mmCIF file of C-alpha atoms in Angstrom:
data_model
loop_
_atom_site.group_PDB
_atom_site.id
_atom_site.type_symbol
_atom_site.label_atom_id
_atom_site.label_comp_id
_atom_site.label_asym_id
_atom_site.label_seq_id
_atom_site.Cartn_x
_atom_site.Cartn_y
_atom_site.Cartn_z
ATOM 1 C CA UNK W 18 0.000 0.000 0.000
ATOM 2 C CA UNK W 19 1.435 3.354 -1.021
ATOM 3 C CA UNK W 20 1.676 6.193 1.518
ATOM 4 C CA UNK W 21 -0.067 9.539 1.035
ATOM 5 C CA UNK W 22 3.284 11.233 0.277
ATOM 6 C CA UNK W 23 4.073 8.618 -2.352
ATOM 7 C CA UNK W 24 0.653 9.062 -3.948
ATOM 8 C CA UNK W 25 1.099 12.851 -3.989
ATOM 9 C CA UNK W 26 4.324 12.381 -5.896
ATOM 10 C CA UNK W 27 2.711 9.969 -8.351
ATOM 11 C CA UNK W 28 -0.120 12.441 -8.959
ATOM 12 C CA UNK W 29 2.389 15.173 -9.808
ATOM 13 C CA UNK W 30 4.313 12.953 -12.247
ATOM 14 C CA UNK W 31 1.139 11.593 -13.838
ATOM 15 C CA UNK W 32 0.083 15.181 -14.591
ATOM 16 C CA UNK W 33 3.427 16.793 -15.450
ATOM 17 C CA UNK W 34 5.444 13.922 -16.925
ATOM 18 C CA UNK W 35 9.105 13.163 -16.124
ATOM 19 C CA UNK W 36 10.554 15.430 -13.430
ATOM 20 C CA UNK W 37 13.819 15.849 -11.559
ATOM 21 C CA UNK W 38 13.972 15.361 -7.803
ATOM 22 C CA UNK W 39 14.523 19.118 -7.407
ATOM 23 C CA UNK W 40 11.403 19.909 -9.450
ATOM 24 C CA UNK W 41 9.320 17.414 -7.475
ATOM 25 C CA UNK W 42 10.537 18.803 -4.152
ATOM 26 C CA UNK W 43 9.599 22.315 -5.242
ATOM 27 C CA UNK W 44 6.146 21.305 -6.500
ATOM 28 C CA UNK W 45 5.323 19.406 -3.296
ATOM 29 C CA UNK W 46 6.953 21.874 -0.885
ATOM 30 C CA UNK W 47 9.347 19.270 0.520
ATOM 31 C CA UNK W 48 13.054 19.339 1.251
ATOM 32 C CA UNK W 49 15.387 17.726 -1.263
ATOM 33 C CA UNK W 50 16.361 15.136 1.336
ATOM 34 C CA UNK W 51 12.744 14.164 2.026
ATOM 35 C CA UNK W 52 11.986 14.005 -1.692
ATOM 36 C CA UNK W 53 15.028 11.846 -2.360
ATOM 37 C CA UNK W 54 13.862 9.389 0.282
ATOM 38 C CA UNK W 55 10.329 9.131 -1.175
ATOM 39 C CA UNK W 56 11.706 8.769 -4.698
ATOM 40 C CA UNK W 57 14.194 6.098 -3.619
ATOM 41 C CA UNK W 58 11.438 4.048 -1.993
ATOM 42 C CA UNK W 59 9.289 4.260 -5.142
ATOM 43 C CA UNK W 60 12.241 3.239 -7.302
ATOM 44 C CA UNK W 61 12.849 0.248 -4.999
ATOM 45 C CA UNK W 62 9.160 -0.667 -5.366
ATOM 46 C CA UNK W 63 9.545 -0.506 -9.148
ATOM 47 C CA UNK W 64 6.940 2.242 -9.498
ATOM 48 C CA UNK W 65 9.401 4.920 -10.661
ATOM 49 C CA UNK W 66 12.494 4.650 -12.829
ATOM 50 C CA UNK W 67 15.236 7.009 -13.894
ATOM 51 C CA UNK W 68 15.022 8.128 -17.508
ATOM 52 C CA UNK W 69 17.136 10.762 -19.243
ATOM 53 C CA UNK W 70 19.770 13.088 -17.818
ATOM 54 C CA UNK W 71 19.188 16.795 -18.470
ATOM 55 C CA UNK W 72 22.197 19.088 -18.711
ATOM 56 C CA UNK W 73 21.935 22.788 -18.000
ATOM 57 C CA UNK W 74 23.394 25.303 -15.617
ATOM 58 C CA UNK W 75 24.737 23.629 -12.509
ATOM 59 C CA UNK W 76 24.686 19.894 -11.857
ATOM 60 C CA UNK W 77 22.972 17.554 -14.358
ATOM 61 C CA UNK W 78 19.465 16.400 -13.359
ATOM 62 C CA UNK W 79 18.157 12.866 -13.747
ATOM 63 C CA UNK W 80 14.465 12.748 -14.605
ATOM 64 C CA UNK W 81 12.120 10.272 -12.938
ATOM 65 C CA UNK W 82 8.990 8.861 -14.547
ATOM 66 C CA UNK W 83 6.413 6.180 -13.885
ATOM 67 C CA UNK W 84 7.652 2.703 -14.742
ATOM 68 C CA UNK W 85 5.120 1.452 -17.315
ATOM 69 C CA UNK W 86 5.520 -2.201 -16.327
ATOM 70 C CA UNK W 87 5.213 -1.780 -12.573
ATOM 71 C CA UNK W 88 1.477 -2.477 -12.782
ATOM 72 C CA UNK W 89 -1.060 -3.749 -15.311
ATOM 73 C CA UNK W 90 -4.785 -3.166 -15.632
ATOM 74 C CA UNK W 91 -7.741 -4.786 -17.341
ATOM 75 C CA UNK W 92 -10.458 -2.682 -18.944
ATOM 76 C CA UNK W 93 -13.863 -3.886 -20.133
ATOM 77 C CA UNK W 94 -16.481 -1.906 -22.034
ATOM 78 C CA UNK W 95 -20.117 -2.912 -21.589
ATOM 79 C CA UNK W 96 -21.276 -0.681 -24.442
ATOM 80 C CA UNK W 97 -21.240 -3.286 -27.213
ATOM 81 C CA UNK W 98 -21.608 -7.001 -27.847
ATOM 82 C CA UNK W 99 -19.189 -8.712 -27.688
ATOM 83 C CA UNK W 100 -17.674 -6.626 -24.915
ATOM 84 C CA UNK W 101 -14.037 -5.593 -25.566
ATOM 85 C CA UNK W 102 -11.584 -6.585 -22.840
ATOM 86 C CA UNK W 103 -8.051 -5.167 -22.911
ATOM 87 C CA UNK W 104 -4.828 -5.381 -20.890
ATOM 88 C CA UNK W 105 -2.817 -2.169 -20.507
ATOM 89 C CA UNK W 106 0.315 -1.027 -18.724
ATOM 90 C CA UNK W 107 0.704 2.054 -16.530
ATOM 91 C CA UNK W 108 1.269 4.241 -19.592
ATOM 92 C CA UNK W 109 -2.121 3.268 -21.006
ATOM 93 C CA UNK W 110 -0.571 1.169 -23.794
ATOM 94 C CA UNK W 111 -2.793 -1.725 -24.856
ATOM 95 C CA UNK W 112 -0.757 -4.941 -24.895
ATOM 96 C CA UNK W 113 -3.477 -7.595 -25.265
ATOM 97 C CA UNK W 114 -7.106 -7.881 -26.355
ATOM 98 C CA UNK W 115 -9.964 -10.296 -25.837
ATOM 99 C CA UNK W 116 -13.733 -10.122 -26.128
ATOM 100 C CA UNK W 117 -16.448 -11.550 -23.921
ATOM 101 C CA UNK W 118 -20.185 -11.996 -24.533
ATOM 102 C CA UNK W 119 -22.264 -9.105 -23.233
ATOM 103 C CA UNK W 120 -24.978 -9.993 -20.741
ATOM 104 C CA UNK W 121 -27.493 -8.073 -18.675
ATOM 105 C CA UNK W 122 -26.875 -10.471 -15.785
ATOM 106 C CA UNK W 123 -24.045 -9.043 -13.646
ATOM 107 C CA UNK W 124 -23.085 -12.495 -12.349
ATOM 108 C CA UNK W 125 -22.755 -13.774 -15.915
ATOM 109 C CA UNK W 126 -20.556 -10.769 -16.740
ATOM 110 C CA UNK W 127 -18.370 -11.453 -13.686
ATOM 111 C CA UNK W 128 -18.025 -15.086 -14.726
ATOM 112 C CA UNK W 129 -17.121 -14.133 -18.307
ATOM 113 C CA UNK W 130 -14.477 -11.689 -17.098
ATOM 114 C CA UNK W 131 -12.989 -14.260 -14.749
ATOM 115 C CA UNK W 132 -12.871 -16.887 -17.492
ATOM 116 C CA UNK W 133 -11.368 -14.388 -19.934
ATOM 117 C CA UNK W 134 -8.527 -13.255 -17.659
ATOM 118 C CA UNK W 135 -6.236 -16.296 -18.226
ATOM 119 C CA UNK W 136 -6.571 -15.944 -22.013
ATOM 120 C CA UNK W 137 -5.854 -12.225 -21.797
ATOM 121 C CA UNK W 138 -2.776 -12.765 -19.644
ATOM 122 C CA UNK W 139 -1.377 -15.954 -21.179
ATOM 123 C CA UNK W 140 1.132 -14.197 -23.440
ATOM 124 C CA UNK W 141 2.190 -11.742 -20.723
ATOM 125 C CA UNK W 142 3.390 -13.675 -17.653
ATOM 126 C CA UNK W 143 4.925 -10.485 -16.235
ATOM 127 C CA UNK W 144 1.405 -9.069 -15.904
ATOM 128 C CA UNK W 145 0.000 -11.959 -13.891
ATOM 129 C CA UNK W 146 1.654 -10.998 -10.605
ATOM 130 C CA UNK W 147 1.394 -7.263 -11.317
ATOM 131 C CA UNK W 148 -2.289 -7.146 -12.222
ATOM 132 C CA UNK W 149 -3.440 -4.252 -10.051
ATOM 133 C CA UNK W 150 -7.047 -3.689 -10.966
ATOM 134 C CA UNK W 151 -10.022 -4.150 -13.270
ATOM 135 C CA UNK W 152 -12.025 -1.252 -14.638
ATOM 136 C CA UNK W 153 -15.448 -1.480 -16.258
ATOM 137 C CA UNK W 154 -17.048 1.263 -18.355
ATOM 138 C CA UNK W 155 -20.807 1.313 -18.887
ATOM 139 C CA UNK W 156 -23.589 3.586 -20.041
ATOM 140 C CA UNK W 157 -25.439 4.889 -17.004
ATOM 141 C CA UNK W 158 -25.065 6.436 -13.575
ATOM 142 C CA UNK W 159 -22.332 5.166 -11.253
ATOM 143 C CA UNK W 160 -22.095 6.140 -7.590
ATOM 144 C CA UNK W 161 -19.263 8.199 -6.141
ATOM 145 C CA UNK W 162 -17.436 5.091 -4.845
ATOM 146 C CA UNK W 163 -17.105 3.678 -8.383
ATOM 147 C CA UNK W 164 -18.658 0.482 -7.079
ATOM 148 C CA UNK W 165 -22.392 0.536 -7.805
ATOM 149 C CA UNK W 166 -24.369 1.092 -10.977
ATOM 150 C CA UNK W 167 -27.186 3.332 -9.799
ATOM 151 C CA UNK W 168 -29.066 3.076 -13.103
ATOM 152 C CA UNK W 169 -28.364 1.944 -16.646
ATOM 153 C CA UNK W 170 -31.127 2.072 -19.225
ATOM 154 C CA UNK W 171 -28.963 0.184 -21.729
ATOM 155 C CA UNK W 172 -28.373 -2.727 -19.344
ATOM 156 C CA UNK W 173 -31.740 -2.415 -17.555
ATOM 157 C CA UNK W 174 -29.957 -2.162 -14.197
ATOM 158 C CA UNK W 175 -30.809 -0.336 -11.013
ATOM 159 C CA UNK W 176 -28.641 -0.367 -7.867
ATOM 160 C CA UNK W 177 -26.338 -3.165 -9.041
ATOM 161 C CA UNK W 178 -23.124 -3.616 -6.947
ATOM 162 C CA UNK W 179 -21.169 -4.661 -10.014
ATOM 163 C CA UNK W 180 -17.670 -3.946 -8.664
ATOM 164 C CA UNK W 181 -18.220 -6.202 -5.661
ATOM 165 C CA UNK W 182 -19.690 -8.990 -7.792
ATOM 166 C CA UNK W 183 -16.689 -8.957 -10.151
ATOM 167 C CA UNK W 184 -14.158 -8.618 -7.327
ATOM 168 C CA UNK W 185 -15.619 -11.565 -5.412
ATOM 169 C CA UNK W 186 -15.583 -13.772 -8.515
ATOM 170 C CA UNK W 187 -12.215 -12.724 -9.974
ATOM 171 C CA UNK W 188 -10.253 -11.916 -6.831
ATOM 172 C CA UNK W 189 -9.058 -8.646 -8.417
ATOM 173 C CA UNK W 190 -9.824 -5.129 -7.128
ATOM 174 C CA UNK W 191 -12.503 -3.690 -9.407
ATOM 175 C CA UNK W 192 -13.855 -0.221 -10.182
ATOM 176 C CA UNK W 193 -16.728 0.765 -12.480
ATOM 177 C CA UNK W 194 -17.423 4.072 -14.151
ATOM 178 C CA UNK W 195 -19.704 5.884 -16.556
ATOM 179 C CA UNK W 196 -18.293 5.652 -20.099
ATOM 180 C CA UNK W 197 -17.716 9.388 -20.642
ATOM 181 C CA UNK W 198 -16.049 9.815 -17.249
ATOM 182 C CA UNK W 199 -13.773 6.878 -18.051
ATOM 183 C CA UNK W 200 -12.705 8.562 -21.298
ATOM 184 C CA UNK W 201 -12.065 11.828 -19.424
ATOM 185 C CA UNK W 202 -9.826 10.039 -16.914
ATOM 186 C CA UNK W 203 -7.942 8.388 -19.784
ATOM 187 C CA UNK W 204 -7.394 11.762 -21.449
ATOM 188 C CA UNK W 205 -6.167 13.230 -18.154
ATOM 189 C CA UNK W 206 -3.745 10.378 -17.429
ATOM 190 C CA UNK W 207 -2.469 9.562 -20.890
ATOM 191 C CA UNK W 208 -3.997 11.869 -23.503
ATOM 192 C CA UNK W 209 -4.319 15.423 -24.731
ATOM 193 C CA UNK W 210 -5.548 16.879 -21.413
ATOM 194 C CA UNK W 211 -2.686 15.663 -19.236
ATOM 195 C CA UNK W 212 -1.511 19.127 -18.204
ATOM 196 C CA UNK W 213 -4.933 20.830 -18.166
ATOM 197 C CA UNK W 214 -6.589 21.308 -14.792
ATOM 198 C CA UNK W 215 -10.081 22.283 -15.993
ATOM 199 C CA UNK W 216 -11.623 20.644 -19.037
ATOM 200 C CA UNK W 217 -14.769 18.910 -20.279
ATOM 201 C CA UNK W 218 -15.033 15.888 -22.551
ATOM 202 C CA UNK W 219 -18.076 15.529 -24.802
ATOM 203 C CA UNK W 220 -18.279 12.099 -26.412
ATOM 204 C CA UNK W 221 -20.425 11.789 -29.506
ATOM 205 C CA UNK W 222 -21.609 8.350 -30.544
ATOM 206 C CA UNK W 223 -24.933 6.545 -30.538
ATOM 207 C CA UNK W 224 -25.421 8.454 -27.300
ATOM 208 C CA UNK W 225 -23.831 11.626 -25.968
ATOM 209 C CA UNK W 226 -21.618 11.521 -22.904
ATOM 210 C CA UNK W 227 -19.953 14.287 -20.924
ATOM 211 C CA UNK W 228 -17.519 14.555 -18.031
ATOM 212 C CA UNK W 229 -15.596 17.327 -16.295
ATOM 213 C CA UNK W 230 -12.230 17.730 -14.617
ATOM 214 C CA UNK W 231 -12.145 20.660 -12.196
ATOM 215 C CA UNK W 232 -8.928 21.651 -10.407
ATOM 216 C CA UNK W 233 -7.289 18.496 -11.721
ATOM 217 C CA UNK W 234 -9.915 16.122 -10.347
ATOM 218 C CA UNK W 235 -12.816 14.307 -11.926
ATOM 219 C CA UNK W 236 -15.962 16.120 -10.846
ATOM 220 C CA UNK W 237 -18.686 13.628 -9.993
ATOM 221 C CA UNK W 238 -21.255 15.733 -8.153
ATOM 222 C CA UNK W 239 -22.986 14.620 -4.970
ATOM 223 C CA UNK W 240 -24.385 11.409 -6.439
ATOM 224 C CA UNK W 241 -22.011 10.623 -9.320
ATOM 225 C CA UNK W 242 -24.291 12.150 -11.948
ATOM 226 C CA UNK W 243 -22.414 15.328 -12.909
ATOM 227 C CA UNK W 244 -22.009 15.929 -16.622
ATOM 228 C CA UNK W 245 -25.160 14.355 -18.004
ATOM 229 C CA UNK W 246 -25.788 16.888 -20.770
ATOM 230 C CA UNK W 247 -27.293 14.109 -22.879
ATOM 231 C CA UNK W 248 -30.438 14.375 -20.778
ATOM 232 C CA UNK W 249 -30.633 18.142 -20.511
ATOM 233 C CA UNK W 250 -33.843 19.309 -22.144
ATOM 234 C CA UNK W 251 -32.944 21.014 -25.401
ATOM 235 C CA UNK W 252 -36.382 20.966 -27.061
ATOM 236 C CA UNK W 253 -39.186 21.277 -24.454
ATOM 237 C CA UNK W 254 -42.018 18.892 -25.305
ATOM 238 C CA UNK W 255 -39.880 17.244 -27.985
ATOM 239 C CA UNK W 256 -39.276 13.611 -28.903
ATOM 240 C CA UNK W 257 -39.597 11.045 -26.068
ATOM 241 C CA UNK W 258 -36.213 9.973 -24.675
ATOM 242 C CA UNK W 259 -35.189 6.569 -23.323
ATOM 243 C CA UNK W 260 -34.690 8.260 -19.935
ATOM 244 C CA UNK W 261 -38.431 8.950 -19.696
ATOM 245 C CA UNK W 262 -38.313 12.684 -20.448
ATOM 246 C CA UNK W 263 -38.873 14.528 -23.715
ATOM 247 C CA UNK W 264 -36.649 16.666 -25.886
ATOM 248 C CA UNK W 265 -33.308 15.622 -24.381
ATOM 249 C CA UNK W 266 -30.112 16.474 -26.275
ATOM 250 C CA UNK W 267 -29.704 12.736 -26.921
ATOM 251 C CA UNK W 268 -32.924 12.727 -28.979
ATOM 252 C CA UNK W 269 -31.625 15.450 -31.314
ATOM 253 C CA UNK W 270 -27.832 15.379 -31.593
ATOM 254 C CA UNK W 271 -26.656 11.803 -30.947
ATOM 255 C CA UNK W 272 -25.649 9.656 -33.905
ATOM 256 C CA UNK W 273 -28.594 7.375 -33.152
ATOM 257 C CA UNK W 274 -30.954 10.366 -33.387
ATOM 258 C CA UNK W 275 -29.316 11.681 -36.568
ATOM 259 C CA UNK W 276 -29.646 8.293 -38.260
ATOM 260 C CA UNK W 277 -33.282 7.934 -37.135
ATOM 261 C CA UNK W 278 -34.135 11.398 -38.490
ATOM 262 C CA UNK W 279 -32.427 10.473 -41.760
ATOM 263 C CA UNK W 280 -34.459 7.276 -42.111
ATOM 264 C CA UNK W 281 -37.651 9.220 -41.393
ATOM 265 C CA UNK W 282 -36.756 11.475 -44.336
ATOM 266 C CA UNK W 283 -36.192 8.466 -46.593
ATOM 267 C CA UNK W 284 -32.398 8.847 -46.627
ATOM 268 C CA UNK W 285 -30.291 5.687 -46.678
ATOM 269 C CA UNK W 286 -27.589 6.987 -44.362
ATOM 270 C CA UNK W 287 -25.673 4.713 -42.005
ATOM 271 C CA UNK W 288 -22.989 7.161 -40.890
ATOM 272 C CA UNK W 289 -22.323 10.856 -40.395
ATOM 273 C CA UNK W 290 -20.244 10.813 -43.580
ATOM 274 C CA UNK W 291 -23.242 9.536 -45.563
ATOM 275 C CA UNK W 292 -25.418 12.380 -44.337
ATOM 276 C CA UNK W 293 -22.661 14.928 -44.937
ATOM 277 C CA UNK W 294 -22.355 13.654 -48.502
ATOM 278 C CA UNK W 295 -26.103 14.075 -49.031
ATOM 279 C CA UNK W 296 -25.959 17.597 -47.610
ATOM 280 C CA UNK W 297 -23.051 18.506 -49.890
ATOM 281 C CA UNK W 298 -25.226 17.697 -52.926
ATOM 282 C CA UNK W 299 -27.864 20.160 -51.712
ATOM 283 C CA UNK W 300 -30.273 17.634 -50.190
ATOM 284 C CA UNK W 301 -32.571 19.856 -48.119
ATOM 285 C CA UNK W 302 -33.537 17.113 -45.638
ATOM 286 C CA UNK W 303 -29.907 16.244 -44.880
ATOM 287 C CA UNK W 304 -29.025 19.916 -44.448
ATOM 288 C CA UNK W 305 -31.998 20.414 -42.125
ATOM 289 C CA UNK W 306 -31.047 17.397 -39.984
ATOM 290 C CA UNK W 307 -27.421 18.474 -39.616
ATOM 291 C CA UNK W 308 -28.445 22.039 -38.759
ATOM 292 C CA UNK W 309 -30.881 20.847 -36.110
ATOM 293 C CA UNK W 310 -28.420 18.391 -34.533
ATOM 294 C CA UNK W 311 -25.407 20.702 -34.754
ATOM 295 C CA UNK W 312 -27.301 23.660 -33.311
ATOM 296 C CA UNK W 313 -28.476 21.570 -30.357
ATOM 297 C CA UNK W 314 -25.015 20.202 -29.589
ATOM 298 C CA UNK W 315 -23.436 23.643 -29.964
ATOM 299 C CA UNK W 316 -25.999 25.165 -27.598
ATOM 300 C CA UNK W 317 -25.271 22.482 -24.983
ATOM 301 C CA UNK W 318 -21.517 23.086 -25.274
ATOM 302 C CA UNK W 319 -22.046 26.851 -24.988
ATOM 303 C CA UNK W 320 -23.928 26.240 -21.741
ATOM 304 C CA UNK W 321 -21.029 24.080 -20.485
ATOM 305 C CA UNK W 322 -18.608 26.902 -21.211
ATOM 306 C CA UNK W 323 -20.712 29.444 -19.336
ATOM 307 C CA UNK W 324 -21.283 27.152 -16.355
ATOM 308 C CA UNK W 325 -17.734 25.752 -15.934
ATOM 309 C CA UNK W 326 -15.469 28.134 -17.918
ATOM 310 C CA UNK W 327 -13.131 25.218 -18.771
ATOM 311 C CA UNK W 328 -9.659 25.487 -20.266
ATOM 312 C CA UNK W 329 -10.611 23.009 -22.987
ATOM 313 C CA UNK W 330 -13.623 21.319 -24.547
ATOM 314 C CA UNK W 331 -12.583 17.990 -26.058
ATOM 315 C CA UNK W 332 -15.106 16.427 -28.430
ATOM 316 C CA UNK W 333 -14.451 12.749 -29.108
ATOM 317 C CA UNK W 334 -16.265 10.940 -31.886
ATOM 318 C CA UNK W 335 -16.090 7.485 -33.425
ATOM 319 C CA UNK W 336 -17.377 8.037 -36.942
ATOM 320 C CA UNK W 337 -17.376 10.524 -39.755
ATOM 321 C CA UNK W 338 -15.623 13.857 -39.787
ATOM 322 C CA UNK W 339 -16.133 17.218 -38.124
ATOM 323 C CA UNK W 340 -14.908 19.025 -41.219
ATOM 324 C CA UNK W 341 -18.352 19.219 -42.822
ATOM 325 C CA UNK W 342 -21.613 21.017 -42.192
ATOM 326 C CA UNK W 343 -22.288 19.387 -38.818
ATOM 327 C CA UNK W 344 -18.996 20.558 -37.285
ATOM 328 C CA UNK W 345 -19.421 24.016 -38.783
ATOM 329 C CA UNK W 346 -22.895 24.390 -37.280
ATOM 330 C CA UNK W 347 -21.678 23.140 -33.882
ATOM 331 C CA UNK W 348 -18.931 25.771 -33.780
ATOM 332 C CA UNK W 349 -21.282 28.530 -34.969
ATOM 333 C CA UNK W 350 -23.844 27.605 -32.315
ATOM 334 C CA UNK W 351 -21.189 27.666 -29.597
ATOM 335 C CA UNK W 352 -20.018 31.151 -30.584
ATOM 336 C CA UNK W 353 -23.594 32.433 -30.952
ATOM 337 C CA UNK W 354 -24.732 31.226 -27.536
ATOM 338 C CA UNK W 355 -21.839 32.090 -25.232
ATOM 339 C CA UNK W 356 -21.486 35.525 -23.687
ATOM 340 C CA UNK W 357 -19.581 37.811 -26.083
ATOM 341 C CA UNK W 358 -16.638 38.083 -23.684
ATOM 342 C CA UNK W 359 -16.211 34.273 -23.790
ATOM 343 C CA UNK W 360 -16.546 33.940 -27.560
ATOM 344 C CA UNK W 361 -13.437 32.288 -28.983
ATOM 345 C CA UNK W 362 -11.811 32.045 -25.543
ATOM 346 C CA UNK W 363 -12.301 28.314 -24.951
ATOM 347 C CA UNK W 364 -10.316 25.960 -27.197
ATOM 348 C CA UNK W 365 -12.460 23.229 -28.734
ATOM 349 C CA UNK W 366 -10.509 20.193 -29.907
ATOM 350 C CA UNK W 367 -11.930 17.409 -32.021
ATOM 351 C CA UNK W 368 -10.508 13.917 -31.561
ATOM 352 C CA UNK W 369 -11.419 10.913 -33.673
ATOM 353 C CA UNK W 370 -11.294 7.800 -31.495
ATOM 354 C CA UNK W 371 -11.460 4.116 -32.329
ATOM 355 C CA UNK W 372 -13.347 1.219 -30.787
ATOM 356 C CA UNK W 373 -10.717 0.753 -28.053
ATOM 357 C CA UNK W 374 -11.554 4.068 -26.398
ATOM 358 C CA UNK W 375 -14.128 2.736 -23.913
ATOM 359 C CA UNK W 376 -12.134 -0.317 -22.765
ATOM 360 C CA UNK W 377 -8.972 1.785 -22.565
ATOM 361 C CA UNK W 378 -10.906 4.343 -20.529
ATOM 362 C CA UNK W 379 -12.091 1.569 -18.229
ATOM 363 C CA UNK W 380 -8.502 0.399 -17.667
ATOM 364 C CA UNK W 381 -7.512 3.992 -16.893
ATOM 365 C CA UNK W 382 -10.068 4.043 -14.060
ATOM 366 C CA UNK W 383 -8.206 1.164 -12.402
ATOM 367 C CA UNK W 384 -4.854 2.860 -13.136
ATOM 368 C CA UNK W 385 -6.124 6.130 -11.656
ATOM 369 C CA UNK W 386 -7.095 4.396 -8.423
ATOM 370 C CA UNK W 387 -3.684 2.686 -8.301
ATOM 371 C CA UNK W 388 -1.864 5.989 -8.743
ATOM 372 C CA UNK W 389 -4.054 8.354 -6.786
ATOM 373 C CA UNK W 390 -5.842 6.085 -4.372
ATOM 374 C CA UNK W 391 -9.550 5.442 -3.728
ATOM 375 C CA UNK W 392 -11.908 8.333 -3.015
ATOM 376 C CA UNK W 393 -9.461 10.807 -4.519
ATOM 377 C CA UNK W 394 -11.283 11.550 -7.764
#
């Protein structure tokens, strides 16, 4: 078990990257002697290792970084069938893949994970003894302890203690998380938001997810439900949503909604690119759909900017391109709906992600708990 001082040091390195002992001592307000002792213990544990030597004025400095093979993590995504199951190191690098059948029975899922572990680990004996956690990403609300699924419409779950069920069956410490929050943690640990203290991730797929980091920590809210812009009412009295309300953002701007609106207009579109192509030929229905969806998503993002004033909005998407009409309308709607003083002040990055993003995000939840400790989100 790592001490609080050791975890503080790991948090600093996970955010800033390789650092010298002098830099770490300064950032943590410790003496060089105290820092050297903490660093030495972490090197002996195999958690840190010395990397490059930096030459400048004065004595050369040896940089310390996380040792990628000091711990390994399993990530499972319950957003598709079969469910992807990956093995990653402490740098977030995927080193093995498997897939398990998706089930709505949590005990069946726990059994499938347990049976899949030996196959996942068989080519990586070094990971067997260093397996430090399992993370599971799902669509729905997860409580603040990352242990219980409060509600998942997709899985038809309510108050399911999934982490405990998997831990008892597999014998491995387990954490669960909402899919968008898992992606946000992955971006903070290993991705484009590593050095940013305040940012929001908006994930666009069949559904819309959202998560926030505030002051360098994942913001969960009082009950784990912070960030659910998908179910903010964007069109009062609009289309019924799977959550039981009407006119939610999910019913207008998600890829599922865009495809359904396209079918209703008689368009044979199976992807965002298909609809963009139709719009580029002047198809009025396609243009109308993309304007409606893009305006709704842009309005929601503008509200995020005014509520949180983040240093970055990161939009992740799994299909199509943001270079067409949809992306243009989103950006226009953001600029139109934020206060004039905020217009153009918040960077909006677009990141195309692949099918590994959810399982990799799940593994990052386990890695985050290893590095930072439980209840430190």
